[in-house]
Short mmCIF file of C-alpha atoms in Angstrom, two decimals:
data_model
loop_
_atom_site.label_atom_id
_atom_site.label_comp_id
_atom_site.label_asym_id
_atom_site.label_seq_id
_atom_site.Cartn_x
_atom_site.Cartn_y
_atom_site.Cartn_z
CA UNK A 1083 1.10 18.03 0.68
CA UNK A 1084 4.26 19.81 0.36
CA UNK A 1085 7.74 18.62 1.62
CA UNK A 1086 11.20 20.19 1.21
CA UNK A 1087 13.72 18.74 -0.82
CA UNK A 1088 17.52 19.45 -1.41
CA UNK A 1089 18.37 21.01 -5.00
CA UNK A 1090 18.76 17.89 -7.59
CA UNK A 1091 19.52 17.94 -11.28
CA UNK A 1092 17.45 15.46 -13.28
CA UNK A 1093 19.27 12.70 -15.60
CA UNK A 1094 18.48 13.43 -19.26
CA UNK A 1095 15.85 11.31 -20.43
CA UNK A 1096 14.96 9.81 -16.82
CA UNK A 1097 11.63 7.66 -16.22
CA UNK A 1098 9.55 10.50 -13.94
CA UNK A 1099 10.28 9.36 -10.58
CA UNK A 1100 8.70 11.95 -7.60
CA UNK A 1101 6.55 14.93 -7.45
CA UNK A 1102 6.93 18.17 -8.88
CA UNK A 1103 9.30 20.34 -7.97
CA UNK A 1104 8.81 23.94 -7.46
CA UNK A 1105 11.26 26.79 -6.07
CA UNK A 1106 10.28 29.30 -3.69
CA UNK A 1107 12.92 31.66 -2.43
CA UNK A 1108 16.37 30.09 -2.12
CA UNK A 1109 14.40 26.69 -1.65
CA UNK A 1110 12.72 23.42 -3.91
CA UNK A 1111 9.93 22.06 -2.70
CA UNK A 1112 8.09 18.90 -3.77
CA UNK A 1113 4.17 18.47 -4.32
CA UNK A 1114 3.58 14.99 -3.84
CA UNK A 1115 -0.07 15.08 -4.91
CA UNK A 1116 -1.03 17.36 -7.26
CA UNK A 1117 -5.18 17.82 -8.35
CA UNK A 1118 -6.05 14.27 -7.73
CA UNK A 1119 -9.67 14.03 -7.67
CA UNK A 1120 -12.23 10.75 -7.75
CA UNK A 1121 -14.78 8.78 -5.90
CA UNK A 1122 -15.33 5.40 -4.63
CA UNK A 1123 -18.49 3.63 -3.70
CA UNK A 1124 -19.69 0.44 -1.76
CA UNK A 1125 -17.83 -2.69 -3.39
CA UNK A 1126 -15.17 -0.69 -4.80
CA UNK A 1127 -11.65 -2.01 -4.80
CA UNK A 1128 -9.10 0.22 -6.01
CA UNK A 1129 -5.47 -0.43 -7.35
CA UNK A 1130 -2.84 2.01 -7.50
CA UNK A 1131 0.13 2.11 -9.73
CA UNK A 1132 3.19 4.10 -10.94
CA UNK A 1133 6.60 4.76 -10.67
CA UNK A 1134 8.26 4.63 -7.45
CA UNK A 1135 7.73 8.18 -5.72
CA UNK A 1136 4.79 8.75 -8.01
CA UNK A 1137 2.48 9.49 -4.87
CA UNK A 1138 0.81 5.99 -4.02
CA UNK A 1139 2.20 5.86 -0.79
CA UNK A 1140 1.59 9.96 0.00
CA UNK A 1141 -2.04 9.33 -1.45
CA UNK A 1142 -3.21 6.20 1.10
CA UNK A 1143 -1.89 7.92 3.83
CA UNK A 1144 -3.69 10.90 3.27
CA UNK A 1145 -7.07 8.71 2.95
CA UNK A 1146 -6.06 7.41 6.25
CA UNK A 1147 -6.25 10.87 7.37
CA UNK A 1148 -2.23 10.65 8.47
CA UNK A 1149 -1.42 13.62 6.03
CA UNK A 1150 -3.67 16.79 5.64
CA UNK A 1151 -3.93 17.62 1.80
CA UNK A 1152 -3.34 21.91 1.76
CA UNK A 1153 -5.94 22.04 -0.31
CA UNK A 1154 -9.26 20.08 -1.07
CA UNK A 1155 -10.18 18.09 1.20
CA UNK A 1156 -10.78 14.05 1.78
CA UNK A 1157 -14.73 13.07 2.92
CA UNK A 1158 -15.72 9.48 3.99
CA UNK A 1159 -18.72 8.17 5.12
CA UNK A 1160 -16.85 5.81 7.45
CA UNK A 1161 -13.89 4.89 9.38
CA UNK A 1162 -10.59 3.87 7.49
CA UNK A 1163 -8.04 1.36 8.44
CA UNK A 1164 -4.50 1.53 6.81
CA UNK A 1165 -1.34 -1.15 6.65
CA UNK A 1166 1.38 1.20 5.96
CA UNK A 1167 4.71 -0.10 8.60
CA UNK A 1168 4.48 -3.74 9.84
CA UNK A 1169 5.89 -3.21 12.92
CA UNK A 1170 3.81 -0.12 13.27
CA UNK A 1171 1.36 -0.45 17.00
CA UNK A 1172 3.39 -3.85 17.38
CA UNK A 1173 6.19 -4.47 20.31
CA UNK A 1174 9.18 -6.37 19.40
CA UNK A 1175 9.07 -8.23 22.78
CA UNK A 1176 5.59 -9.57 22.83
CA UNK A 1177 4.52 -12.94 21.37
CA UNK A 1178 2.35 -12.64 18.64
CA UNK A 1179 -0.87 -13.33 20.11
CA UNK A 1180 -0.03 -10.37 22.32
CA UNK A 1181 0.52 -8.53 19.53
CA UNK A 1182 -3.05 -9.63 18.48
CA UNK A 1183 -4.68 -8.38 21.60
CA UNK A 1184 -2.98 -4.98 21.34
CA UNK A 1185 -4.05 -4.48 17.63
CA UNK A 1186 -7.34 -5.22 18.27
CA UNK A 1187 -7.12 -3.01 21.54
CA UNK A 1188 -5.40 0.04 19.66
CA UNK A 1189 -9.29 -0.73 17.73
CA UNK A 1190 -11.49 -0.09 19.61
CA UNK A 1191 -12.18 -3.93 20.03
CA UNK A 1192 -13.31 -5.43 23.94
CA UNK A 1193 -11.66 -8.33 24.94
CA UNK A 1194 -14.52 -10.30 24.45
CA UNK A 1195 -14.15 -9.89 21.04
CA UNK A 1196 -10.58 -10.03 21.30
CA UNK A 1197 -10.80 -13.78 21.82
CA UNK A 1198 -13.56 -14.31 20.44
CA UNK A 1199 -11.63 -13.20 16.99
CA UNK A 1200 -8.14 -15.28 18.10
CA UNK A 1201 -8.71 -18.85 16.77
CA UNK A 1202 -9.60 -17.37 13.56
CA UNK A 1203 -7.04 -14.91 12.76
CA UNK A 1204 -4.58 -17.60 14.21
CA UNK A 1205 -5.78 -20.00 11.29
CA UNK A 1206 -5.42 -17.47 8.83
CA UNK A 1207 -2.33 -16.47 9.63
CA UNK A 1208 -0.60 -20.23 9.41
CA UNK A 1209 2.11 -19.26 12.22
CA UNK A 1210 1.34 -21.93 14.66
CA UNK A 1211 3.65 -22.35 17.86
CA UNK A 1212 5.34 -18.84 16.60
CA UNK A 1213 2.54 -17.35 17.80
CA UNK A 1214 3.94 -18.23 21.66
CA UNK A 1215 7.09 -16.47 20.40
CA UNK A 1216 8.30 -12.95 20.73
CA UNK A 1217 7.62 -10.61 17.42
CA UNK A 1218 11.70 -9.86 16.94
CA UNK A 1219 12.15 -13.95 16.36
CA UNK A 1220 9.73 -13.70 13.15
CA UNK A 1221 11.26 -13.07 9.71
CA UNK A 1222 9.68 -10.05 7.44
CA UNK A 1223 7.40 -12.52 5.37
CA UNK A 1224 5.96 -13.75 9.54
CA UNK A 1225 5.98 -10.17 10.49
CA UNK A 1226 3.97 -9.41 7.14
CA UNK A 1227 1.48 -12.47 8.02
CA UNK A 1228 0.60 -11.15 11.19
CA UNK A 1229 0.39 -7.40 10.74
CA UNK A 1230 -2.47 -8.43 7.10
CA UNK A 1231 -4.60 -10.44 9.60
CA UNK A 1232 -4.80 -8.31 12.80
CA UNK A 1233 -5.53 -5.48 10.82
CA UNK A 1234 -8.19 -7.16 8.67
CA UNK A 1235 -9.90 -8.98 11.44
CA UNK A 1236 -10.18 -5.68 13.27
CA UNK A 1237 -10.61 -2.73 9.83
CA UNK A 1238 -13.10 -0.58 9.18
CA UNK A 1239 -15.38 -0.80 6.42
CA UNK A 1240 -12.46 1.10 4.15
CA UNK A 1241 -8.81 -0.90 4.50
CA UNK A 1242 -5.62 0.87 2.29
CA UNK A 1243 -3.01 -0.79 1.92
CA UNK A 1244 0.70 -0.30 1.20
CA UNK A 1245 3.24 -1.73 -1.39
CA UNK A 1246 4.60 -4.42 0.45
CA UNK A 1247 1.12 -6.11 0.22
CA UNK A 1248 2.51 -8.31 -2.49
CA UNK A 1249 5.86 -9.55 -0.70
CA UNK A 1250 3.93 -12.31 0.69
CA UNK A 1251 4.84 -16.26 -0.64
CA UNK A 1252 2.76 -17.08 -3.45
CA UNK A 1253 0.50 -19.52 -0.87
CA UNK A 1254 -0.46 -16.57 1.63
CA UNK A 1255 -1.21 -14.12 -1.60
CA UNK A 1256 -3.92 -16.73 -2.15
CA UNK A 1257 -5.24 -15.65 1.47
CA UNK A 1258 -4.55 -12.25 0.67
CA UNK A 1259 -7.01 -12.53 -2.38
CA UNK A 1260 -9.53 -14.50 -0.34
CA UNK A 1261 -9.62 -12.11 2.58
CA UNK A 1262 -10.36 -9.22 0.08
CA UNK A 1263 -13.06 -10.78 -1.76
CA UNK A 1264 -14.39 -11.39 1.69
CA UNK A 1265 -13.96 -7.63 2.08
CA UNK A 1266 -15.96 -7.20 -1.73
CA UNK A 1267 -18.72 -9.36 -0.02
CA UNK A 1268 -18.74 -7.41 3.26
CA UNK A 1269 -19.85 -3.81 1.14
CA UNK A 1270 -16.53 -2.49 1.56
CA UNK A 1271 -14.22 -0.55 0.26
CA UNK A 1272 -10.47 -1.39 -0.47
CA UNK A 1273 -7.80 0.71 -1.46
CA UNK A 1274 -4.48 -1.22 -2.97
CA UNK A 1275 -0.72 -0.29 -3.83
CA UNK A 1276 1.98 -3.06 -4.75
CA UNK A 1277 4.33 -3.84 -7.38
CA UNK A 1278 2.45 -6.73 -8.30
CA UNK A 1279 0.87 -6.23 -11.09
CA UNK A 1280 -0.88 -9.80 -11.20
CA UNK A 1281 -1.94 -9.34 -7.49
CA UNK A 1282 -3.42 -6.23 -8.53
CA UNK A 1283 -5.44 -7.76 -11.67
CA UNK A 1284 -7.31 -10.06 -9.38
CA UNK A 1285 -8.47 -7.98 -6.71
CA UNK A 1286 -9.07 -4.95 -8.62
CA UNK A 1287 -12.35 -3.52 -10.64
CA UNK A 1288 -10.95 0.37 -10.52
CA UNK A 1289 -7.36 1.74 -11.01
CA UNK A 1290 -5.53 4.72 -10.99
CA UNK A 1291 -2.16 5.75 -13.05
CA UNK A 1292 -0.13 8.26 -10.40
CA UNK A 1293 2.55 9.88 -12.51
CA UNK A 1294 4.85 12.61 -10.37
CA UNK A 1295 1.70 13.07 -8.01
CA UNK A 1296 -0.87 13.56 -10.83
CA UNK A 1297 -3.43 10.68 -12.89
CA UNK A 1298 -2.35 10.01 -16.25
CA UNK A 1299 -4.92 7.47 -16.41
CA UNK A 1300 -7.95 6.57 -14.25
CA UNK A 1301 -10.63 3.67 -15.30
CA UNK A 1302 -10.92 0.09 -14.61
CA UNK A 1303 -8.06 -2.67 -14.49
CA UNK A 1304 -6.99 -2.08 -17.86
CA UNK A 1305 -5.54 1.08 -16.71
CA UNK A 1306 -2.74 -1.95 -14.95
CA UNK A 1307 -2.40 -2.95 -18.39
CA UNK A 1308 -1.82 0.10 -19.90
CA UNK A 1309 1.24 1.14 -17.29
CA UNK A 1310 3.05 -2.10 -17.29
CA UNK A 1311 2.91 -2.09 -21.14
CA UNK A 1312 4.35 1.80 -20.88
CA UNK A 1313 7.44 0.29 -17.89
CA UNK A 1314 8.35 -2.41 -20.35
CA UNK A 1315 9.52 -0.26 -22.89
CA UNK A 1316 12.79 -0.26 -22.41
CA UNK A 1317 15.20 1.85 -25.16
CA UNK A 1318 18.14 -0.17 -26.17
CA UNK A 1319 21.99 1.73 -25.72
CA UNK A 1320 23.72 1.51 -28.97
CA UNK A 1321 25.78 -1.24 -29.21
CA UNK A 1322 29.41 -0.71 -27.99
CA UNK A 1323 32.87 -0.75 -30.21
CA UNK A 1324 36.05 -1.22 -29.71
CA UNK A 1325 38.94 -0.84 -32.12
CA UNK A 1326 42.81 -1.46 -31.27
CA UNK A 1327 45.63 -0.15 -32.85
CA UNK A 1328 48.83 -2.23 -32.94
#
């Protein structure tokens, strides 16, 4: 996918944040995804990391079939499910368990199975009377809690999801984990990007490096290794001096 940019001047020695720019006419555009190629199969759960504006984000979305690459093309053998916005197909005004229903509506879901689904994802999601309350009363980390376990309850057999996966308290990552190896169990496929690298070493067996739009590395969860390792490298300023003349 291409999108246009204004005309920027990179800092000297910069980490490689974004895609690649190019110039055509009198304007810059960016590729955000650049000959990224691989394959997943039943079971596989996928973790990607890089920079921010590296492409993880550009790259789910156009798994989810939101973006249209401009070339290649995306095949799956089933229907995908993506957590991208939180308060994306939610309504500020409704209660949370209205919010439920409409999720699993906006799914393709009856309402038999609807509320048949309810007590469950109400358990999971450990909101209790805030579930009788409207959506714009919940904090983010509430918001985030309900948004993980509509969508789960009512995915497809391939779920992507966005960075803010790992903003969750420690206690709900624990669900978070548990829900995916449910998903491992199920035969399907899951497709990860967060910040977290330890998040991301438990639920992962594949990986993939994005580096402005393109793999540098591609292989199993060592790969997570391997690019925290290269973040951490940090090169030391020289020390400063001062000298005063009296």
């Amino acid at each position: 996918p291409l999108a246009q940019a204004a005309h920027s001047r990179a800092s000297a020695g910069a980490a490689p944040l974004g895609g690649r720019l190019h110039g055509q006419g009198r304007s810059t555009f960016v590729r955000a995804l650049d000959d990224v190629s691989f394959q997943l199969e039943t079971g596989d759960r996928l973790a990607l990391v890089g920079h921010n504006g590296s492409g993880k984000s550009t790259l789910l979305r156009v798994l989810a079939g939101i973006y249209h690459p401009d070339r290649g093309h995306v095949s799956s053998s089933s229907h995908v499910s993506g957590i991208f916005n939180m308060s994306l197909g939610f309504r500020q005004e409704a209660t949370g368990y209205r919010n439920l229903v409409i999720k699993g509506l906006m799914a393709g879901r009856s309402r038999a199975e609807i509320e048949a689904a309810l007590p469950e994802i109400a358990e999971f999601t450990g909101l209790g009377p805030y579930l009788d309350m409207p959506l714009h009363t919940y904090s983010q980390g509430m918001a985030m809690r309900l948004a993980f376990a509509a969508t789960t309850a009512f995915s497809n057999d391939i779920l992507v999801m966005d960075e803010w996966i790992g903003a969750g308290d420690a206690g709900f990552q624990e669900k978070i984990i548990a829900r995916m190896n449910d998903f491992l169990h199920a035969s399907t496929i899951v497709v990860v990007a967060s910040h977290s690298a330890s998040l991301l070493r438990r639920l992962a067996n594949k990986a993939i490096w994005l580096e402005q739009g393109q793999v540098r590395r591609m292989g199993g969860p060592e790969v997570i290794d391997e690019y925290e390792a290269a973040i951490s490298v940090v090169e030391l300023a020289p020390p400063l001096r001062a000298q005063v003349d009296a």
